[in-house]
Amino acid sequence: MDVFSVNQQVLSRSFIEPPYSFPENIVWIDLLQPTPEEIHAVEKFLNIDLPTSEEMGQIEVSNRLFQEGKSVYMTTSTLMKAYSHEPEIRPISFVIVGNTLVTIRYVESTPFKDFMSHTSRLSPNQYHAVYIFIALVGALTNRLADILERIGHDVDMINRKMFRHSTLEHKQKIDFQEILWEIGRSGDLISKVRETLVSINRMAVYFSQVAATIGGTFDDNTLLQTEIHDLQSLLDHASFLTSKLNFILDATLGKINIEQNVIIKIFSLAAVIFLPPTLVASTYGMNFKLIPELDFKFGYPMALGFMVLSAVITYQFFKRKGWL
């Protein structure tokens, strides 16, 4: 486990291993994929009960946000592996006991890693649990802002593919299957970002109501309100991207319907054009005495060849036009 403690006005980071001897003035204990022994050691050191992985997965607000005496327990949903093909939502728990923050997570988090690498920039008046918690909320928020920015760029790319202008001589075929896949992926990612934003915002609002009871200052509350405002702004932006994506989806389905109607119209027109010759052929058939091809030695295979050739030419023509 990673432990951050204050020693001679300096925030130092150390990795604690068995037999788990904790230093003094600890302000942050980070448990990444903790073992039962690590959980037990922290519980014994702080004289508290930490949430289990099953309890962290519960979605009831009363089980995620509550206070026991001077200890505050908070669990939020966070987006992991956002840029992979399988982004997922995982819980992270925050427990504040006195001036010590305990974080519990079972998957690596980029915001946590980035914040840990910049703890040397903190000033001595920021060496306390409340500030570190708010800073982590800010790091998670900034990460979600970056993800939304990238989603916005992806949505713009999809929009340009759908409504790009092509010259009459060089019309480009739109790959609707690819566009629908991109719309689905972006929509799924936006929904996961929204879920994370709502969860973090709920946690931040709750903490703003109880921060004063555990030593939170006016400056801490001001900083927390700024993060809450940023979360609300990101939620509004996520809603905008969702609306834009829905518009593109409707436009895509509309264009697919239009192209299908055009193809059906072409087939219907072809059927109407060839109906009169077919009617004449079916009426008279082969009922004439003088049919030169009947005496032609290769007339039958030639007719079969014409049948196959006409089918192949028609198929290639329709395929080249994109009607098949």
Coordinates of C-alpha atoms in Angstrom, one line a residue:
M1 CA 0.0 0.0 0.0
D2 CA 1.1 3.6 -0.7
V3 CA 1.2 5.9 2.4
F4 CA 1.7 9.7 2.3
S5 CA 2.8 11.2 5.6
V6 CA 4.1 14.6 6.8
N7 CA 7.7 14.7 8.1
Q8 CA 9.3 18.0 8.9
Q9 CA 6.9 20.0 6.8
V10 CA 7.5 17.6 3.8
L11 CA 4.9 15.2 2.3
S12 CA 6.7 12.0 1.8
R13 CA 5.5 8.8 0.0
S14 CA 6.4 5.3 1.2
F15 CA 5.3 1.8 0.4
I16 CA 4.3 -0.2 3.4
E17 CA 4.8 -4.0 3.5
P18 CA 4.3 -6.6 6.2
P19 CA 4.5 -6.3 9.2
Y20 CA 2.8 -3.0 8.3
S21 CA 4.5 -0.5 10.5
F22 CA 2.8 2.8 9.9
P23 CA 4.7 6.2 10.2
E24 CA 3.3 9.2 12.1
N25 CA 1.3 12.0 10.7
I26 CA -0.3 10.0 7.9
V27 CA -2.6 12.0 5.6
W28 CA -3.3 9.5 2.9
I29 CA -3.4 5.7 2.6
D30 CA -4.0 4.4 -0.9
L31 CA -5.1 0.8 -1.2
L32 CA -4.8 -0.5 -4.7
Q33 CA -6.2 -4.1 -5.1
P34 CA -5.7 -4.6 -1.3
T35 CA -5.2 -8.0 0.2
P36 CA -7.3 -9.0 3.3
E37 CA -4.1 -8.5 5.4
E38 CA -3.7 -4.9 4.2
I39 CA -7.4 -4.2 4.9
H40 CA -7.1 -5.6 8.4
A41 CA -3.9 -3.7 9.1
V42 CA -5.5 -0.4 8.1
E43 CA -8.7 -1.1 10.0
K44 CA -6.7 -1.9 13.1
F45 CA -4.4 1.1 12.8
L46 CA -7.3 3.6 12.3
N47 CA -9.9 1.7 14.4
I48 CA -12.5 1.6 11.7
D49 CA -14.3 -0.8 9.4
L50 CA -13.4 -0.4 5.7
P51 CA -16.0 -1.2 3.0
T52 CA -15.6 -4.6 1.2
S53 CA -15.6 -4.9 -2.5
E54 CA -19.2 -6.2 -2.4
E55 CA -20.3 -3.2 -0.4
M56 CA -18.5 -0.8 -2.8
G57 CA -20.6 -2.3 -5.6
Q58 CA -23.9 -1.4 -4.0
I59 CA -25.8 1.4 -5.8
E60 CA -28.0 2.7 -2.9
V61 CA -27.0 6.2 -1.9
S62 CA -27.4 5.3 1.8
N63 CA -24.7 2.6 1.4
R64 CA -22.4 4.8 -0.6
L65 CA -22.5 8.1 1.3
F66 CA -22.8 8.1 5.1
Q67 CA -21.0 9.2 8.3
E68 CA -20.2 7.3 11.4
G69 CA -19.1 9.6 14.2
K70 CA -16.1 11.6 12.9
S71 CA -15.6 9.2 9.9
V72 CA -17.0 9.9 6.5
Y73 CA -17.5 7.1 4.0
M74 CA -18.0 7.8 0.3
T75 CA -18.0 5.6 -2.7
T76 CA -18.2 6.8 -6.3
S77 CA -18.4 5.2 -9.7
T78 CA -15.5 6.0 -12.0
L79 CA -14.8 5.4 -15.7
M80 CA -11.9 3.1 -16.4
K81 CA -10.3 2.2 -19.8
A82 CA -12.1 4.9 -21.6
Y83 CA -10.0 4.7 -24.7
S84 CA -10.2 0.9 -25.0
H85 CA -12.8 -1.1 -26.9
E86 CA -14.4 -2.1 -23.5
P87 CA -14.7 0.9 -21.2
E88 CA -16.1 0.0 -17.8
I89 CA -17.4 1.6 -14.6
R90 CA -15.6 0.7 -11.3
P91 CA -16.2 1.9 -7.8
I92 CA -13.6 3.8 -5.7
S93 CA -14.2 4.4 -2.0
F94 CA -13.0 7.3 0.1
V95 CA -12.9 7.2 3.9
I96 CA -11.8 10.2 5.9
V97 CA -10.9 9.5 9.5
G98 CA -9.6 12.6 11.4
N99 CA -6.8 13.9 9.3
T100 CA -6.3 10.7 7.3
L101 CA -7.8 9.8 3.9
V102 CA -8.1 6.2 2.9
T103 CA -8.8 5.4 -0.7
I104 CA -9.8 1.9 -1.8
R105 CA -9.7 0.8 -5.5
Y106 CA -9.4 -2.4 -7.3
V107 CA -8.2 -1.1 -10.7
E108 CA -5.5 1.3 -11.7
S109 CA -6.7 4.9 -12.2
T110 CA -4.9 7.5 -14.4
P111 CA -6.1 10.5 -12.3
F112 CA -4.7 8.9 -9.1
K113 CA -1.4 8.0 -10.8
D114 CA -1.0 11.6 -12.1
F115 CA -1.9 13.2 -8.8
M116 CA 0.6 11.0 -6.9
S117 CA 3.3 12.1 -9.3
H118 CA 2.6 15.7 -8.5
T119 CA 2.2 15.6 -4.7
S120 CA 5.6 17.3 -4.3
R121 CA 4.0 20.5 -5.6
L122 CA 1.6 20.7 -2.6
S123 CA 2.3 23.3 0.0
P124 CA 2.4 22.6 3.7
N125 CA -1.1 24.1 4.3
Q126 CA -2.5 21.5 1.9
Y127 CA -1.1 18.5 3.8
H128 CA -4.5 17.3 5.2
A129 CA -7.1 14.7 4.2
V130 CA -9.9 17.1 3.2
Y131 CA -7.7 19.0 0.7
I132 CA -6.3 15.7 -0.8
F133 CA -9.8 14.4 -1.2
I134 CA -10.9 17.5 -3.0
A135 CA -7.8 17.4 -5.2
L136 CA -8.6 13.9 -6.2
V137 CA -12.1 14.9 -7.1
G138 CA -10.6 17.6 -9.2
A139 CA -8.2 15.1 -10.9
L140 CA -11.2 12.7 -11.7
T141 CA -13.1 15.7 -13.0
N142 CA -10.3 16.8 -15.3
R143 CA -9.9 13.3 -16.6
L144 CA -13.6 13.2 -17.5
A145 CA -13.3 16.6 -19.2
D146 CA -10.5 15.3 -21.4
I147 CA -12.6 12.3 -22.3
L148 CA -15.6 14.5 -23.2
E149 CA -13.3 16.7 -25.3
R150 CA -12.2 13.6 -27.2
I151 CA -15.7 12.4 -27.6
G152 CA -16.7 15.8 -29.0
H153 CA -13.9 15.5 -31.6
D154 CA -15.1 12.0 -32.5
V155 CA -18.7 13.2 -32.9
D156 CA -17.6 16.0 -35.2
M157 CA -15.7 13.5 -37.3
I158 CA -18.9 11.4 -37.6
N159 CA -20.9 14.5 -38.5
R160 CA -18.4 15.4 -41.3
K161 CA -18.6 11.8 -42.7
M162 CA -22.4 12.0 -42.8
F163 CA -22.8 15.5 -44.3
R164 CA -19.6 15.9 -46.3
H165 CA -19.9 17.5 -49.7
S166 CA -18.7 15.5 -52.8
T167 CA -18.5 16.7 -56.3
L168 CA -20.8 15.1 -58.8
E169 CA -17.9 13.5 -60.6
H170 CA -16.3 12.0 -57.5
K171 CA -19.1 11.1 -55.1
Q172 CA -17.9 9.1 -52.2
K173 CA -19.9 6.2 -50.9
I174 CA -20.9 6.6 -47.2
D175 CA -20.2 3.5 -45.1
F176 CA -23.4 3.5 -43.0
Q177 CA -22.4 0.4 -41.1
E178 CA -19.1 2.0 -39.9
I179 CA -21.0 5.2 -39.0
L180 CA -23.6 3.3 -36.9
W181 CA -20.8 1.5 -35.1
E182 CA -19.0 4.8 -34.3
I183 CA -22.3 6.3 -33.1
G184 CA -23.0 3.4 -30.9
R185 CA -19.5 3.4 -29.4
S186 CA -19.5 7.2 -28.7
G187 CA -23.1 7.0 -27.3
D188 CA -22.0 4.2 -24.9
L189 CA -19.0 6.1 -23.8
I190 CA -21.0 9.3 -23.2
S191 CA -23.5 7.4 -21.1
K192 CA -20.7 6.0 -18.9
V193 CA -19.2 9.5 -18.6
R194 CA -22.6 10.8 -17.5
E195 CA -23.0 8.0 -15.0
T196 CA -19.5 8.8 -13.5
L197 CA -20.2 12.6 -13.5
V198 CA -23.5 12.1 -11.7
S199 CA -21.9 9.8 -9.1
I200 CA -18.9 12.1 -8.4
N201 CA -21.2 15.2 -8.3
R202 CA -23.5 13.4 -5.8
M203 CA -20.4 12.6 -3.6
A204 CA -19.0 16.1 -3.8
V205 CA -22.4 17.7 -2.9
Y206 CA -22.7 15.3 0.1
F207 CA -19.2 16.0 1.3
S208 CA -19.8 19.8 1.1
Q209 CA -22.6 19.2 3.6
V210 CA -20.5 17.3 6.1
A211 CA -17.0 18.7 5.5
A212 CA -17.3 21.2 8.4
T213 CA -17.9 18.4 10.9
I214 CA -14.5 16.9 10.2
G215 CA -12.4 20.0 10.0
G216 CA -13.1 21.3 6.5
T217 CA -12.3 25.1 6.2
F218 CA -13.9 27.9 4.3
D219 CA -11.2 27.6 1.6
D220 CA -11.8 23.9 1.3
N221 CA -15.5 24.5 0.8
T222 CA -14.8 27.2 -1.8
L223 CA -12.5 24.8 -3.7
L224 CA -15.1 22.1 -3.5
Q225 CA -17.9 24.4 -4.8
T226 CA -15.7 25.1 -7.8
E227 CA -15.4 21.4 -8.5
I228 CA -19.1 21.0 -8.2
H229 CA -19.7 23.8 -10.7
D230 CA -17.2 22.1 -13.1
L231 CA -19.1 18.8 -12.7
Q232 CA -22.4 20.5 -13.5
S233 CA -20.8 22.2 -16.6
L234 CA -19.5 18.8 -17.8
L235 CA -23.0 17.2 -17.3
D236 CA -24.5 20.0 -19.5
H237 CA -21.8 19.4 -22.1
A238 CA -22.5 15.6 -22.0
S239 CA -26.2 16.3 -22.6
F240 CA -25.3 18.5 -25.6
L241 CA -23.1 15.7 -27.1
T242 CA -25.9 13.2 -26.5
S243 CA -28.4 15.4 -28.4
K244 CA -25.9 16.0 -31.2
L245 CA -25.3 12.2 -31.5
N246 CA -29.0 11.5 -31.5
F247 CA -29.4 14.0 -34.4
I248 CA -26.7 12.3 -36.3
L249 CA -28.3 8.9 -35.6
D250 CA -31.6 10.1 -36.9
A251 CA -30.0 11.6 -40.0
T252 CA -28.1 8.4 -40.6
L253 CA -31.2 6.2 -40.4
G254 CA -33.1 8.8 -42.6
K255 CA -30.4 8.6 -45.3
I256 CA -30.4 4.8 -45.1
N257 CA -34.1 4.8 -45.7
I258 CA -33.8 7.3 -48.6
E259 CA -31.2 5.1 -50.3
Q260 CA -33.3 2.0 -49.8
N261 CA -36.3 3.8 -51.3
V262 CA -34.2 4.8 -54.3
I263 CA -33.0 1.2 -54.8
I264 CA -36.5 -0.1 -54.6
K265 CA -37.7 2.5 -57.1
I266 CA -35.0 1.4 -59.5
F267 CA -35.9 -2.3 -59.2
S268 CA -39.6 -1.4 -59.6
L269 CA -38.8 0.7 -62.7
A270 CA -36.7 -2.1 -64.2
A271 CA -39.6 -4.5 -63.6
V272 CA -42.1 -2.2 -65.3
I273 CA -39.8 -1.6 -68.3
F274 CA -39.3 -5.3 -68.9
L275 CA -42.9 -6.3 -68.3
P276 CA -44.2 -5.6 -71.8
P277 CA -41.4 -7.6 -73.5
T278 CA -42.0 -10.4 -71.0
L279 CA -45.7 -10.3 -71.7
V280 CA -45.2 -10.6 -75.5
A281 CA -42.7 -13.4 -75.0
S282 CA -45.0 -15.3 -72.7
T283 CA -47.9 -14.9 -75.1
Y284 CA -46.2 -16.0 -78.3
G285 CA -43.3 -18.0 -76.9
M286 CA -41.7 -20.3 -79.4
N287 CA -44.9 -20.7 -81.5
F288 CA -43.4 -19.7 -84.8
K289 CA -42.5 -22.2 -87.6
L290 CA -39.6 -20.2 -88.8
I291 CA -37.0 -19.8 -86.1
P292 CA -33.5 -19.9 -87.6
E293 CA -31.8 -20.6 -84.2
L294 CA -33.6 -24.0 -84.1
D295 CA -31.3 -25.3 -86.9
F296 CA -28.2 -23.7 -85.4
K297 CA -25.9 -26.4 -84.0
F298 CA -24.7 -24.3 -81.0
G299 CA -28.0 -22.4 -80.5
Y300 CA -28.8 -24.0 -77.2
P301 CA -25.4 -23.5 -75.4
M302 CA -25.3 -20.0 -76.9
A303 CA -28.7 -19.2 -75.4
L304 CA -27.5 -20.6 -72.0
G305 CA -24.4 -18.5 -72.3
F306 CA -26.4 -15.3 -73.1
M307 CA -28.6 -16.1 -70.0
V308 CA -25.6 -16.4 -67.7
L309 CA -23.8 -13.4 -69.3
S310 CA -26.9 -11.2 -69.0
A311 CA -27.2 -12.2 -65.3
V312 CA -23.6 -11.4 -64.6
I313 CA -23.6 -8.1 -66.4
T314 CA -26.8 -7.0 -64.6
Y315 CA -25.3 -8.1 -61.2
Q316 CA -22.1 -6.2 -61.8
F317 CA -23.9 -3.1 -63.0
F318 CA -26.1 -3.0 -59.9
K319 CA -23.2 -3.7 -57.6
R320 CA -21.1 -1.0 -59.2
K321 CA -24.0 1.5 -58.6
G322 CA -24.1 0.4 -55.0
W323 CA -27.6 -1.0 -55.2
L324 CA -26.7 -4.4 -53.9

